[in-house]
PDB file of C-alpha atoms in Angstrom:
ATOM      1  CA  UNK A  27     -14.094 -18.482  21.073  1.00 41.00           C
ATOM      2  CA  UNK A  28     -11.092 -18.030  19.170  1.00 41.00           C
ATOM      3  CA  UNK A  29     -11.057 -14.132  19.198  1.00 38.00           C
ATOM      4  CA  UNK A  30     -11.650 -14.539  23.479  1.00 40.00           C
ATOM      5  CA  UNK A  31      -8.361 -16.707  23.478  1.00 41.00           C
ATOM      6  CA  UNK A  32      -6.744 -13.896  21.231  1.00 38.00           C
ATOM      7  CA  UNK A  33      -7.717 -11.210  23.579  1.00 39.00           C
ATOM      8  CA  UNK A  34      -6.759 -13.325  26.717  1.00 47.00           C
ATOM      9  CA  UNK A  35      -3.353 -13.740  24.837  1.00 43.00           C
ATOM     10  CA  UNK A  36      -2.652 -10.282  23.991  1.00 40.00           C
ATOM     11  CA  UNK A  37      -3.934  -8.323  26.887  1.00 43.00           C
ATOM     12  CA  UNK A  38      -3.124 -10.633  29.834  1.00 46.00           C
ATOM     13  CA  UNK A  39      -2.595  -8.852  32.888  1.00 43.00           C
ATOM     14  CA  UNK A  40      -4.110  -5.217  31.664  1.00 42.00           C
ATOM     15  CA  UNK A  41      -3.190  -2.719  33.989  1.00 44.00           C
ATOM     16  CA  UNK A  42      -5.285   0.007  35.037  1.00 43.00           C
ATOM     17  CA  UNK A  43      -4.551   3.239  33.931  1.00 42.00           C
ATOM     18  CA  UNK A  44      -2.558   4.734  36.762  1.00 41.00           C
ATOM     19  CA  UNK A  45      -0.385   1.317  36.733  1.00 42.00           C
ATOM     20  CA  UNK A  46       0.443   1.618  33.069  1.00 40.00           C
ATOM     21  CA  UNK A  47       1.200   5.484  33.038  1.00 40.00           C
ATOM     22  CA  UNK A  48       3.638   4.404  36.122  1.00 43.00           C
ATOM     23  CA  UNK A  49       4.136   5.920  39.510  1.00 43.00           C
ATOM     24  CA  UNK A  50       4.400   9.152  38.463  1.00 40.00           C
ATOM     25  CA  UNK A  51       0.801   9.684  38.094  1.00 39.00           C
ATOM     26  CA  UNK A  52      -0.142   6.988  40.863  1.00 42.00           C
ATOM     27  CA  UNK A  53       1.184   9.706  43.283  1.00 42.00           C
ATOM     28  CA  UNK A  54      -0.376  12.942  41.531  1.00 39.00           C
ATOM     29  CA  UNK A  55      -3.832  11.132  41.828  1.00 42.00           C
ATOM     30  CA  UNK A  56      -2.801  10.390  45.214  1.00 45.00           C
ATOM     31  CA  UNK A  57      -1.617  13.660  45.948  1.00 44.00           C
ATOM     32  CA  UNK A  58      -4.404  15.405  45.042  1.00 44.00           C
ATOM     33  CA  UNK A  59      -7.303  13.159  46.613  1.00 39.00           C
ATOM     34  CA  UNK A  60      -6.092  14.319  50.011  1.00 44.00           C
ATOM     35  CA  UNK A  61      -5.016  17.944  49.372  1.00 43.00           C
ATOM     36  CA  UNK A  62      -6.390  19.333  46.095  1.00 41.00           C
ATOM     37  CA  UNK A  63      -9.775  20.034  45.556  1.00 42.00           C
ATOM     38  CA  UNK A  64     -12.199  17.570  43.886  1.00 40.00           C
ATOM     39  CA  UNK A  65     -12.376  18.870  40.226  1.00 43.00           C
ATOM     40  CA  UNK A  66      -8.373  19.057  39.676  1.00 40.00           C
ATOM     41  CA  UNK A  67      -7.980  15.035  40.940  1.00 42.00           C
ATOM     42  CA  UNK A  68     -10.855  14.321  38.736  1.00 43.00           C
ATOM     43  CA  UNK A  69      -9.179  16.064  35.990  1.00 43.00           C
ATOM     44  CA  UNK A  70      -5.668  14.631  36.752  1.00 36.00           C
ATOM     45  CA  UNK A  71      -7.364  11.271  37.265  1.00 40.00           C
ATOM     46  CA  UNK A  72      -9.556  11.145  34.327  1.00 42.00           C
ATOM     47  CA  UNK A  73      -6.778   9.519  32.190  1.00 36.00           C
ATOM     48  CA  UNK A  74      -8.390   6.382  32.787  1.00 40.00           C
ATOM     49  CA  UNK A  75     -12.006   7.397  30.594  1.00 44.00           C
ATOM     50  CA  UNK A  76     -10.055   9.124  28.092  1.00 43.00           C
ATOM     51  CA  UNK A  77      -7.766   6.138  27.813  1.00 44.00           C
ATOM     52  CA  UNK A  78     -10.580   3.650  27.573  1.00 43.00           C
ATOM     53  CA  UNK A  79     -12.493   6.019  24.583  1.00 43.00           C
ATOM     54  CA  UNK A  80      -9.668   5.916  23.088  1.00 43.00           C
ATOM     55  CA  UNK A  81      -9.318   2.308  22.417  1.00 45.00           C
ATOM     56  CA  UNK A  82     -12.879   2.165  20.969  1.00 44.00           C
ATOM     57  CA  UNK A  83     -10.937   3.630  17.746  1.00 46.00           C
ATOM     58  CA  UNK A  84     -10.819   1.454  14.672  1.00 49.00           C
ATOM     59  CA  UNK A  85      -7.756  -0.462  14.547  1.00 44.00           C
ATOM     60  CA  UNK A  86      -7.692   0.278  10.873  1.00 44.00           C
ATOM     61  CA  UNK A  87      -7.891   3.746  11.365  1.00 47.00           C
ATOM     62  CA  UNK A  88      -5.359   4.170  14.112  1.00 43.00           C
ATOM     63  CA  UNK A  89      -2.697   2.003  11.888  1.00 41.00           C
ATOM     64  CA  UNK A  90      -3.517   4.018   9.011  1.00 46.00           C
ATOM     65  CA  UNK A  91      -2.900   7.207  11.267  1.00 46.00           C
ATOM     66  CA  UNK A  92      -0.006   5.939  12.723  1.00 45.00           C
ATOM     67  CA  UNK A  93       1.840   4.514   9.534  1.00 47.00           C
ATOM     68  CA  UNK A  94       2.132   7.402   7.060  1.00 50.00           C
ATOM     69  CA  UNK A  95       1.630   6.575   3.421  1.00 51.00           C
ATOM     70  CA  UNK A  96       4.490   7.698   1.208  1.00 52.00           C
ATOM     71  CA  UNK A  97       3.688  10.672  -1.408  1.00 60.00           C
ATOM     72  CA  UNK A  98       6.426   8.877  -3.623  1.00 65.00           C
ATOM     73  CA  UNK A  99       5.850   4.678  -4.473  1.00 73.00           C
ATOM     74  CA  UNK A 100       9.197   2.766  -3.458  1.00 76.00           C
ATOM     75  CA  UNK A 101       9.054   1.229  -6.723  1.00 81.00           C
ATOM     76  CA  UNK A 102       9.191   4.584  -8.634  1.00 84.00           C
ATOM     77  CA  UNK A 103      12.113   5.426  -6.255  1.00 81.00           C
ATOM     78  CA  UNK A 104      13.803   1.841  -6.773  1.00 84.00           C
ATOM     79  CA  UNK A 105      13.371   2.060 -10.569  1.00 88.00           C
ATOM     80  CA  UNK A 106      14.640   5.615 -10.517  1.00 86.00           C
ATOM     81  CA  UNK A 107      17.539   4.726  -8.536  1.00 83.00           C
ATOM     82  CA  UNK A 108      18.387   2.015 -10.892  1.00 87.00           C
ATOM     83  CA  UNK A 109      18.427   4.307 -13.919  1.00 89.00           C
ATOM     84  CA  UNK A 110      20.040   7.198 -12.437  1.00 86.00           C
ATOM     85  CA  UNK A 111      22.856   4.785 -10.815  1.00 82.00           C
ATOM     86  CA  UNK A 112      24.197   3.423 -13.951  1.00 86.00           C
ATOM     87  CA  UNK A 113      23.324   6.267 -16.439  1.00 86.00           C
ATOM     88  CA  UNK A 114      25.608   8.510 -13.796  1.00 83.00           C
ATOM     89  CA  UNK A 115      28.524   5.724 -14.021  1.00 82.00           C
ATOM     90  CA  UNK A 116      28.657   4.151 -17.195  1.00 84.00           C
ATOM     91  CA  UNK A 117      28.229   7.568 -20.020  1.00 85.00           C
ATOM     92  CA  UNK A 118      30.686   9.345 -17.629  1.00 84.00           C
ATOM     93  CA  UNK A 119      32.961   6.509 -18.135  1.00 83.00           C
ATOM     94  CA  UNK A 120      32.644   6.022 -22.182  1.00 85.00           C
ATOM     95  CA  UNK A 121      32.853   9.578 -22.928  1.00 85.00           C
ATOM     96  CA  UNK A 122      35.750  10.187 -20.180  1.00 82.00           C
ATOM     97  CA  UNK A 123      37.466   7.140 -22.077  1.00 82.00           C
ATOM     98  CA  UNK A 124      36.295   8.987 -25.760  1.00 84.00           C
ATOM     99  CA  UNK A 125      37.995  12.092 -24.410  1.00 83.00           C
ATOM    100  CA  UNK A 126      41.318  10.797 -24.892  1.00 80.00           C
ATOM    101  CA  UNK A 127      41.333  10.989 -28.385  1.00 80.00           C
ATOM    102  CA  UNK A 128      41.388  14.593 -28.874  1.00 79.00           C
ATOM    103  CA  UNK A 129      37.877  15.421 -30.546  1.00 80.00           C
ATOM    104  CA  UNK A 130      34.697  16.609 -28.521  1.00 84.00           C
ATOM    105  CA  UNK A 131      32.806  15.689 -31.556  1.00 87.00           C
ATOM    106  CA  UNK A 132      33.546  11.725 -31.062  1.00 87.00           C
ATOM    107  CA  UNK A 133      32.602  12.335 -27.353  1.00 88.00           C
ATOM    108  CA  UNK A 134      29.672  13.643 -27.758  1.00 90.00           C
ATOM    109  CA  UNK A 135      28.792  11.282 -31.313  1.00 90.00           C
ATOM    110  CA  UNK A 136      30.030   8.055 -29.038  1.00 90.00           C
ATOM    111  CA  UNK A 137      27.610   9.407 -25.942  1.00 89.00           C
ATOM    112  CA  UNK A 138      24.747   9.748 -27.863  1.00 92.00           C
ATOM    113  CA  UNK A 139      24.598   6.620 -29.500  1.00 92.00           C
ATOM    114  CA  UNK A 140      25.356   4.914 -26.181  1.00 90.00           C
ATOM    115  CA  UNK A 141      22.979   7.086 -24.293  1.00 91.00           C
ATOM    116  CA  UNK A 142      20.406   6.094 -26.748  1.00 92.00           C
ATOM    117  CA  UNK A 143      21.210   2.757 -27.289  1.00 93.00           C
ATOM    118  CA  UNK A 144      21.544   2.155 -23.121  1.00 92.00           C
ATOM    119  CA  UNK A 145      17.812   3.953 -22.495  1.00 93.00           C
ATOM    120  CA  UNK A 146      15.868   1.384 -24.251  1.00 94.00           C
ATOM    121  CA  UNK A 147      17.933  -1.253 -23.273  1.00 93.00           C
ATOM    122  CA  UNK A 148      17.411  -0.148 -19.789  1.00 93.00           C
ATOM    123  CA  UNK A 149      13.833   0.319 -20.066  1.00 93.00           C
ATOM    124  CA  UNK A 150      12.987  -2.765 -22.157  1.00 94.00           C
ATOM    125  CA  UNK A 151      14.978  -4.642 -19.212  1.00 93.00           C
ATOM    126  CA  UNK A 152      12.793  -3.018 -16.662  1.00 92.00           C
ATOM    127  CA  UNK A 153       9.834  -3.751 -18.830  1.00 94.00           C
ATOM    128  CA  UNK A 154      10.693  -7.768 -18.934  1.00 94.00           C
ATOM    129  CA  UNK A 155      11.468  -7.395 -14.828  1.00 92.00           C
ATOM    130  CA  UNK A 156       7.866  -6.468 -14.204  1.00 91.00           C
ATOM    131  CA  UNK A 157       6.142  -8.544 -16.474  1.00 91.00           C
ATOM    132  CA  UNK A 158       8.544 -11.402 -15.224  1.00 91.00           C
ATOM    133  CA  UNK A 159       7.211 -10.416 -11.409  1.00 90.00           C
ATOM    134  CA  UNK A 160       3.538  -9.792 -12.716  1.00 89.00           C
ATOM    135  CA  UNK A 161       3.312 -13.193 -13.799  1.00 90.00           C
ATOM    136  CA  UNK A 162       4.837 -14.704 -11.234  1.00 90.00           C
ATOM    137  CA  UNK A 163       2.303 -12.966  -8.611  1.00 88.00           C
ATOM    138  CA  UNK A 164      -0.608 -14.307 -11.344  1.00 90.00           C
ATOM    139  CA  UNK A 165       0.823 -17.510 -11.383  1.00 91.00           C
ATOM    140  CA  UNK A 166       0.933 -17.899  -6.527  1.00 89.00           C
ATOM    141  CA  UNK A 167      -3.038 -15.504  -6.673  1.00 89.00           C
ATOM    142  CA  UNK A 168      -4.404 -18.229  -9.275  1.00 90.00           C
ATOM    143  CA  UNK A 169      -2.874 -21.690  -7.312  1.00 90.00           C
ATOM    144  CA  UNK A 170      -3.902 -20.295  -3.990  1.00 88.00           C
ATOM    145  CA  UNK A 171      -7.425 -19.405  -5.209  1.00 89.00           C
ATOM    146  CA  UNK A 172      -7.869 -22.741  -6.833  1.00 90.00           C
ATOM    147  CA  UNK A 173      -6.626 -24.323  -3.458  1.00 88.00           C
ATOM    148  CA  UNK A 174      -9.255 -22.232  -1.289  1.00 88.00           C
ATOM    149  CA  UNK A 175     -11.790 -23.492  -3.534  1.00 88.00           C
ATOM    150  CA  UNK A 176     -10.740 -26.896  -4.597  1.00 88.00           C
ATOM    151  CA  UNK A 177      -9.313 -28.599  -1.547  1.00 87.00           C
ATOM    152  CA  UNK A 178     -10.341 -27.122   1.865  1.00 85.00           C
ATOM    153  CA  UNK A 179      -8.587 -29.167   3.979  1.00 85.00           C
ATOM    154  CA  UNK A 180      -5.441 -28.307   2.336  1.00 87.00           C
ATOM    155  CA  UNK A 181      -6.351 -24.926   2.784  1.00 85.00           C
ATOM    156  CA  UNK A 182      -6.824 -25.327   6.556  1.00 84.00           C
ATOM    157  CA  UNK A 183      -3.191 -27.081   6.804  1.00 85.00           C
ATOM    158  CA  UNK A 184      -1.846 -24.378   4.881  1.00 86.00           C
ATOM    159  CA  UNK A 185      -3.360 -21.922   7.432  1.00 84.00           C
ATOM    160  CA  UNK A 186      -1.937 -23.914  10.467  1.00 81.00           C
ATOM    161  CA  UNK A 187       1.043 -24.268   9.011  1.00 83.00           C
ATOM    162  CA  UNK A 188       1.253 -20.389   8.543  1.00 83.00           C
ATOM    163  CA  UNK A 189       0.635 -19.406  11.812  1.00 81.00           C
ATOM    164  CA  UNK A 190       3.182 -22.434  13.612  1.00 78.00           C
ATOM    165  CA  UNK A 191       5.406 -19.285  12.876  1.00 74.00           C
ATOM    166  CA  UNK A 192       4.193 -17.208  15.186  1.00 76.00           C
ATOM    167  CA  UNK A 193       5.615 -19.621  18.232  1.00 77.00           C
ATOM    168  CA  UNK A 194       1.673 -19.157  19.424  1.00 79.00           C
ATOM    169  CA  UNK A 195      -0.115 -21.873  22.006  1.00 84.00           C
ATOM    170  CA  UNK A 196      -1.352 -24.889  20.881  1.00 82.00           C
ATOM    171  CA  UNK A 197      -4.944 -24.247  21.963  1.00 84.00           C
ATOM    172  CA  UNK A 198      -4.846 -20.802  20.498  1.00 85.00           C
ATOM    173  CA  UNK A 199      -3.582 -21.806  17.467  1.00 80.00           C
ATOM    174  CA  UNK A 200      -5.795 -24.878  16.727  1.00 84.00           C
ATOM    175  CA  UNK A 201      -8.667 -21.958  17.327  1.00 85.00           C
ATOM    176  CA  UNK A 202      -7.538 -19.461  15.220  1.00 84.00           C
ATOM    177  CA  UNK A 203      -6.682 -21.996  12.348  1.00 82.00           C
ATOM    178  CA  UNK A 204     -10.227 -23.657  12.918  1.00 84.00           C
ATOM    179  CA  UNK A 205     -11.993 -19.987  13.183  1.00 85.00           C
ATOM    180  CA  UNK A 206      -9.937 -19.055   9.987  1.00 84.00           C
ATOM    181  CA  UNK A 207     -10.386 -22.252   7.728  1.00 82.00           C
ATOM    182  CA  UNK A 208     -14.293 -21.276   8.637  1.00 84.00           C
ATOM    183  CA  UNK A 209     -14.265 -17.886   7.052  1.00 86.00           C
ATOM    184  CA  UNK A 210     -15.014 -16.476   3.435  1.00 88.00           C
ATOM    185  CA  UNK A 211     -12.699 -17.605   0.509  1.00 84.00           C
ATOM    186  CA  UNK A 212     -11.460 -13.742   0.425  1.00 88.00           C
ATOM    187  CA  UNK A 213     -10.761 -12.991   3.774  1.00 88.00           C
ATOM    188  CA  UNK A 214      -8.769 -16.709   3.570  1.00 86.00           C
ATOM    189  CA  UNK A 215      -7.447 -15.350   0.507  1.00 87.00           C
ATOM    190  CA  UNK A 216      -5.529 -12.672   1.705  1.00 87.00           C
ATOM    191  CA  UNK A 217      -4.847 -13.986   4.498  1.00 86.00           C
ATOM    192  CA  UNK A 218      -2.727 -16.861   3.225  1.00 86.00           C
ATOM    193  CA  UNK A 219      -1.178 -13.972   0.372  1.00 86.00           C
ATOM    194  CA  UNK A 220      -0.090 -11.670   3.298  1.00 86.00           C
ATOM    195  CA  UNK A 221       1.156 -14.185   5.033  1.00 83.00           C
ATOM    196  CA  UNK A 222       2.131 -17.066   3.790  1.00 82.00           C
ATOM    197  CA  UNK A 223       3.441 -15.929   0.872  1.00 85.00           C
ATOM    198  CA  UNK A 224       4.158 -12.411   1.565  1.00 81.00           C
ATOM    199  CA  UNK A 225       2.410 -10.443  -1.642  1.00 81.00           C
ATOM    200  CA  UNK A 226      -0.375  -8.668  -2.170  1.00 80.00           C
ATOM    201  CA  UNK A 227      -4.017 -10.587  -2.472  1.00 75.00           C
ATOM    202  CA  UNK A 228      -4.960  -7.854  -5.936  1.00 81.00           C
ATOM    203  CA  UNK A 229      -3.459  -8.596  -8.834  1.00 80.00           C
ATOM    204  CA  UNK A 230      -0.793  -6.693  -9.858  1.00 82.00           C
ATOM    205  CA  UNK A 231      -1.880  -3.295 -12.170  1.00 85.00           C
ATOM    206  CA  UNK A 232      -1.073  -3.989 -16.233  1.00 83.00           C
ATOM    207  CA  UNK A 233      -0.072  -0.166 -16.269  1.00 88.00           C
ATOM    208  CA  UNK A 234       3.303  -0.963 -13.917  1.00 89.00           C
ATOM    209  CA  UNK A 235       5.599  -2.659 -16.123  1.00 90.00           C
ATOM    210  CA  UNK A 236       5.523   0.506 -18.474  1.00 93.00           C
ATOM    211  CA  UNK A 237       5.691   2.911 -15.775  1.00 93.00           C
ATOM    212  CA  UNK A 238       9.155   1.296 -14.721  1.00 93.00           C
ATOM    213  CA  UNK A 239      10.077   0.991 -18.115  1.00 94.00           C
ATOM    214  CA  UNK A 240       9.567   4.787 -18.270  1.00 95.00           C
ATOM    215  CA  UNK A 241      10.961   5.462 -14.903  1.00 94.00           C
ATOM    216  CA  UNK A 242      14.201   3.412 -15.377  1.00 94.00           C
ATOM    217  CA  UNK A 243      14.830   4.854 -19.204  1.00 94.00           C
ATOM    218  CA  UNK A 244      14.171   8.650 -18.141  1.00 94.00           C
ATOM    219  CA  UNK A 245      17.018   8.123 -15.184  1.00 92.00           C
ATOM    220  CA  UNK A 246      19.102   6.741 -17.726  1.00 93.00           C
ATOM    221  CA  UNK A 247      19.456   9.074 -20.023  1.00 93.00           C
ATOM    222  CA  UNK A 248      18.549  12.172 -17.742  1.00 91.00           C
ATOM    223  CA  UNK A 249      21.635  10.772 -15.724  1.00 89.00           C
ATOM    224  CA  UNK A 250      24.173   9.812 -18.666  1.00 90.00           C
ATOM    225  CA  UNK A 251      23.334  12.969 -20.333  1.00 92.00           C
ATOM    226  CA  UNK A 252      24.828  15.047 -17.441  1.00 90.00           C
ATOM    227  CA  UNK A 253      28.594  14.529 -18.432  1.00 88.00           C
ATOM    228  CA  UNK A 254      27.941  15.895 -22.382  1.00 90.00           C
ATOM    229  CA  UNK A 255      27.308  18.894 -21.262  1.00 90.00           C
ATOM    230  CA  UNK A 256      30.413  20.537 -21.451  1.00 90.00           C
ATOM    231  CA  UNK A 257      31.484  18.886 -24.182  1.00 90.00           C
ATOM    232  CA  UNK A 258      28.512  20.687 -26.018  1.00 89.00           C
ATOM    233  CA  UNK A 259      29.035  23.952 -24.461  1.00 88.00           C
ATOM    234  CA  UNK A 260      33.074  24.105 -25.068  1.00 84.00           C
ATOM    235  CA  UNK A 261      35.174  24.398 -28.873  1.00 82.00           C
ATOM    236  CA  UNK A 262      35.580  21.237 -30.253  1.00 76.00           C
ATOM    237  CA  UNK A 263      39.333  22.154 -29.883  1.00 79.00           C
ATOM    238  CA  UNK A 264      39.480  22.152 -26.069  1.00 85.00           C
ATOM    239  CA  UNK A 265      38.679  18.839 -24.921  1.00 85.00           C
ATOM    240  CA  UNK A 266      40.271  18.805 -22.201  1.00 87.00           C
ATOM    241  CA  UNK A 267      38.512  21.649 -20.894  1.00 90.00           C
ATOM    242  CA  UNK A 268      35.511  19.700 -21.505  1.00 88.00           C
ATOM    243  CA  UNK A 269      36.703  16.576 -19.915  1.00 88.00           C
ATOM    244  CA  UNK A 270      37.928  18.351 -16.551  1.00 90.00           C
ATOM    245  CA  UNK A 271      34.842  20.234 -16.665  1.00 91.00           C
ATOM    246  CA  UNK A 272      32.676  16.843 -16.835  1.00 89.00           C
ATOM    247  CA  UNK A 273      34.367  15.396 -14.405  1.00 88.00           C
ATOM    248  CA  UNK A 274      33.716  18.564 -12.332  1.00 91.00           C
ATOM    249  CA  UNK A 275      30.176  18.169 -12.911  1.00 91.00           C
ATOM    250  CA  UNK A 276      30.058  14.680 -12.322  1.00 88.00           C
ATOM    251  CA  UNK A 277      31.684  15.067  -8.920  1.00 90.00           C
ATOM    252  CA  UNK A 278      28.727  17.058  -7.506  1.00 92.00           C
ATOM    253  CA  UNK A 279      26.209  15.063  -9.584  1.00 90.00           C
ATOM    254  CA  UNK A 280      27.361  11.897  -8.138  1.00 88.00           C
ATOM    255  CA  UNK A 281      27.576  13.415  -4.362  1.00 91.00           C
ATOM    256  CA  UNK A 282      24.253  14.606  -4.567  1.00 90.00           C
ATOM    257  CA  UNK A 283      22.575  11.212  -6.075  1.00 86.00           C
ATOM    258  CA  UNK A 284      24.523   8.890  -3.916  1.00 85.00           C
ATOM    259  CA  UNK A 285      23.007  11.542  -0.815  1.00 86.00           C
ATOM    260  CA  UNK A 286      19.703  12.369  -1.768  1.00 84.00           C
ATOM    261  CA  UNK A 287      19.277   7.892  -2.613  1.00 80.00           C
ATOM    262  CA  UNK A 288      20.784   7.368   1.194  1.00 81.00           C
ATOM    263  CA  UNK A 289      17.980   9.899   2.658  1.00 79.00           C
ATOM    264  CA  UNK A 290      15.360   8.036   0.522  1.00 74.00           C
ATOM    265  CA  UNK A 291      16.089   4.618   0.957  1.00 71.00           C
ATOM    266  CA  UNK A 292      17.943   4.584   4.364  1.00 66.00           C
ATOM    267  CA  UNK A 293      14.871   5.825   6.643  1.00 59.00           C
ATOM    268  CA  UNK A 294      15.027   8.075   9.620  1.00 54.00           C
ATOM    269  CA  UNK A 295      18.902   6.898  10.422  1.00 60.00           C
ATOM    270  CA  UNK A 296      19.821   8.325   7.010  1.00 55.00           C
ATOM    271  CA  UNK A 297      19.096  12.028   7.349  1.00 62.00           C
ATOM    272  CA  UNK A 298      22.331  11.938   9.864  1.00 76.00           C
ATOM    273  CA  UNK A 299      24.909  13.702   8.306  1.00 79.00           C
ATOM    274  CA  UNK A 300      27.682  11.215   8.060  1.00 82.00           C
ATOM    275  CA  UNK A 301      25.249   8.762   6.629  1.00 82.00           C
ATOM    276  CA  UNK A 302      24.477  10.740   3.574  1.00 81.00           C
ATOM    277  CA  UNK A 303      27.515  12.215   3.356  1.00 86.00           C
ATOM    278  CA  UNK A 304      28.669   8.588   3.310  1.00 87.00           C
ATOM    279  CA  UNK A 305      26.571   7.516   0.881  1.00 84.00           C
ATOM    280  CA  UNK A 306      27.109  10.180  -1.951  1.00 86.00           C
ATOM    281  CA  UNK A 307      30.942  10.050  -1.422  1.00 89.00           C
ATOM    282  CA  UNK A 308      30.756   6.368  -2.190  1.00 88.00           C
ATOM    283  CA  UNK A 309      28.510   7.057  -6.065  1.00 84.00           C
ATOM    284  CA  UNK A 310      31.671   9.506  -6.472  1.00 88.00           C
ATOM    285  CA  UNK A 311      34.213   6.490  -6.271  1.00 89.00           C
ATOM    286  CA  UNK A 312      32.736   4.200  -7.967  1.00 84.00           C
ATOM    287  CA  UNK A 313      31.749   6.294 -10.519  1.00 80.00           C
ATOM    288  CA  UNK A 314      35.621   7.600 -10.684  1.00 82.00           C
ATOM    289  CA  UNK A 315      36.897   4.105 -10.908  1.00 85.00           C
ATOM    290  CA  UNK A 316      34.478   3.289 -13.680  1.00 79.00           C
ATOM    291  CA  UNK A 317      35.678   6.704 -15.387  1.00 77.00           C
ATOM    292  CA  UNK A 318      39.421   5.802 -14.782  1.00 80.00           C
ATOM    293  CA  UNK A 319      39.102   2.022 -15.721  1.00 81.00           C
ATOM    294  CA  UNK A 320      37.326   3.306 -19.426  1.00 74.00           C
ATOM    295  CA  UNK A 321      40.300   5.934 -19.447  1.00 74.00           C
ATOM    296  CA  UNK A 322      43.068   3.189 -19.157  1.00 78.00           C
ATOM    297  CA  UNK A 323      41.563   0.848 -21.666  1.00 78.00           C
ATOM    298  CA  UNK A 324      41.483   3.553 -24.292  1.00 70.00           C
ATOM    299  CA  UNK A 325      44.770   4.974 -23.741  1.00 72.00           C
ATOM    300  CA  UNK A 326      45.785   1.173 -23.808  1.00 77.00           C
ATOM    301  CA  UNK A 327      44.913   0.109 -26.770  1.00 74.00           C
ATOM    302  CA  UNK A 328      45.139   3.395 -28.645  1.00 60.00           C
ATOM    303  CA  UNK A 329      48.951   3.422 -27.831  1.00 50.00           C
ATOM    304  CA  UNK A 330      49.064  -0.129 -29.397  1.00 46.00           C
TER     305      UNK A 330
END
């Protein structure tokens, strides 16, 4: 009864399929029942069958076909981003403040030893971060399951209360809460997960607080070891050819991050031009503020 009053809801008032398709087509059928020959207004008309096989698809399969999954996991990008963001800003800032005092062996000593010391740190934070969110996620699976089981009519409150939400008629939603509240503990399960509290009904895999660990380390140092590179490749003599030459680097290394994140995260609105654009000439000022800041403070107190 419940999935009747659905349907009723949803697909009150179904046009036909010359109605939905608009006048256009109303007036080609039209058209060619008085002056075309049989078979070509069958075949312009024939929208309607092809329409109605059509919706004997699978919903699952026409979501799935309609909603492209990503080749890359969001959280590998997110945890990437996080890693590259501050290993781009904060080594390019200590070894642009080391600079200043004349020896590309302290730079590159001092960078190390912060590049090092900043990877794990990084990575053990990410590491805490997904256990913290694991457990968490245990903690909401484990209460809800025990509610399912333990107290149904809790369960069926919770499930009304869910779908009040959804600004829905009364007698449809006493229905679908009553139809629901009858239904396997899984399906009400991940229902109330999806839902109610807006995570995922499996738990969550042991294997992905060490993958962001890994993920957020690797951007770290991949992206603070960037600026030692010319201080490496030039005589310890000429720092400040190494130090204009980092900042060189850094300048198209922080463009192209601060792009290549605004095309990833931003969606279809990001690949415009002034978007990205945007978005990598912003990772070049902040990472030039954090650069000049660390400058300043070592200049400061070195002239003391």
């Amino acid at each position: 009864m419940s999935l009747v009053l659905l349907k009723n809801l949803v697909f009150r008032g179904k046009q036909s399929g010359k109605e939905r398709y608009g006048g256009k087509y109303s007036r080609l059928c039209d058209d060619d029942l008085e002056s075309a020959s049989v078979s070509s207004s069958s075949d312009l008309c024939s929208f309607e069958d092809e329409d109605t096989s059509k919706e004997k698809i699978p919903a699952e399969r026409s979501i799935k076909t309609l909603i492209p999954t990503p080749r890359i996991s969001p959280r590998v990008i997110s945890d990437a981003t996080i890693g590259l963001s501050d290993g781009l800003t904060v080594p390019f800032a200590l070894t642009a403040g080391l600079s200043t005092l004349g020896s590309t062996h302290i730079v590159i000593y001092g960078g190390l030893a912060e590049l090092s010391a900043g990877a794990i740190s990084m990575g053990l934070g990410g590491y805490l971060a997904s256990r913290g969110e694991a457990d968490a996620h245990a903690a909401t699976l484990n209460s809800t399951k025990s509610l399912i089981r333990d107290s149904p009519s809790s369960t069926a409150d919770l499930i009304h209360t869910t779908f009040d939400g959804l600004d829905l008629p009364s007698e449809l939603l006493h229905s679908l809460s009553a139809h629901l509240a009858t239904t396997s503990e899984e399906k009400q399960l991940d229902f109330l997960m999806r839902f109610h509290h807006s995570a995922s009904s499996s738990p969550t895999p042991v294997s992905r607080a060490y993958i962001s660990a890994l993920t957020i380390a690797a951007g770290y140092f991949i992206g603070g070891f960037t600026p030692l590179l010319p201080y490496l490749l030039v005589p310890s003599q000429k720092v400040v050819l190494a130090f204009w030459c980092s900042v060189a680097l850094m300048i198209v290394a922080l463009f192209a991050f601060g792009a290549v994140k605004t095309v990833l995260v931003g969606g279809a609105e990001s690949r415009e031009v002034r978007r990205w654009v945007s978005g990598g000439a912003e990772m070049v000022v902040l990472g030039g503020v954090a650069a000049g800041a660390a400058m300043g403070f070592v200049r400061a107190f070195g002239g003391e």
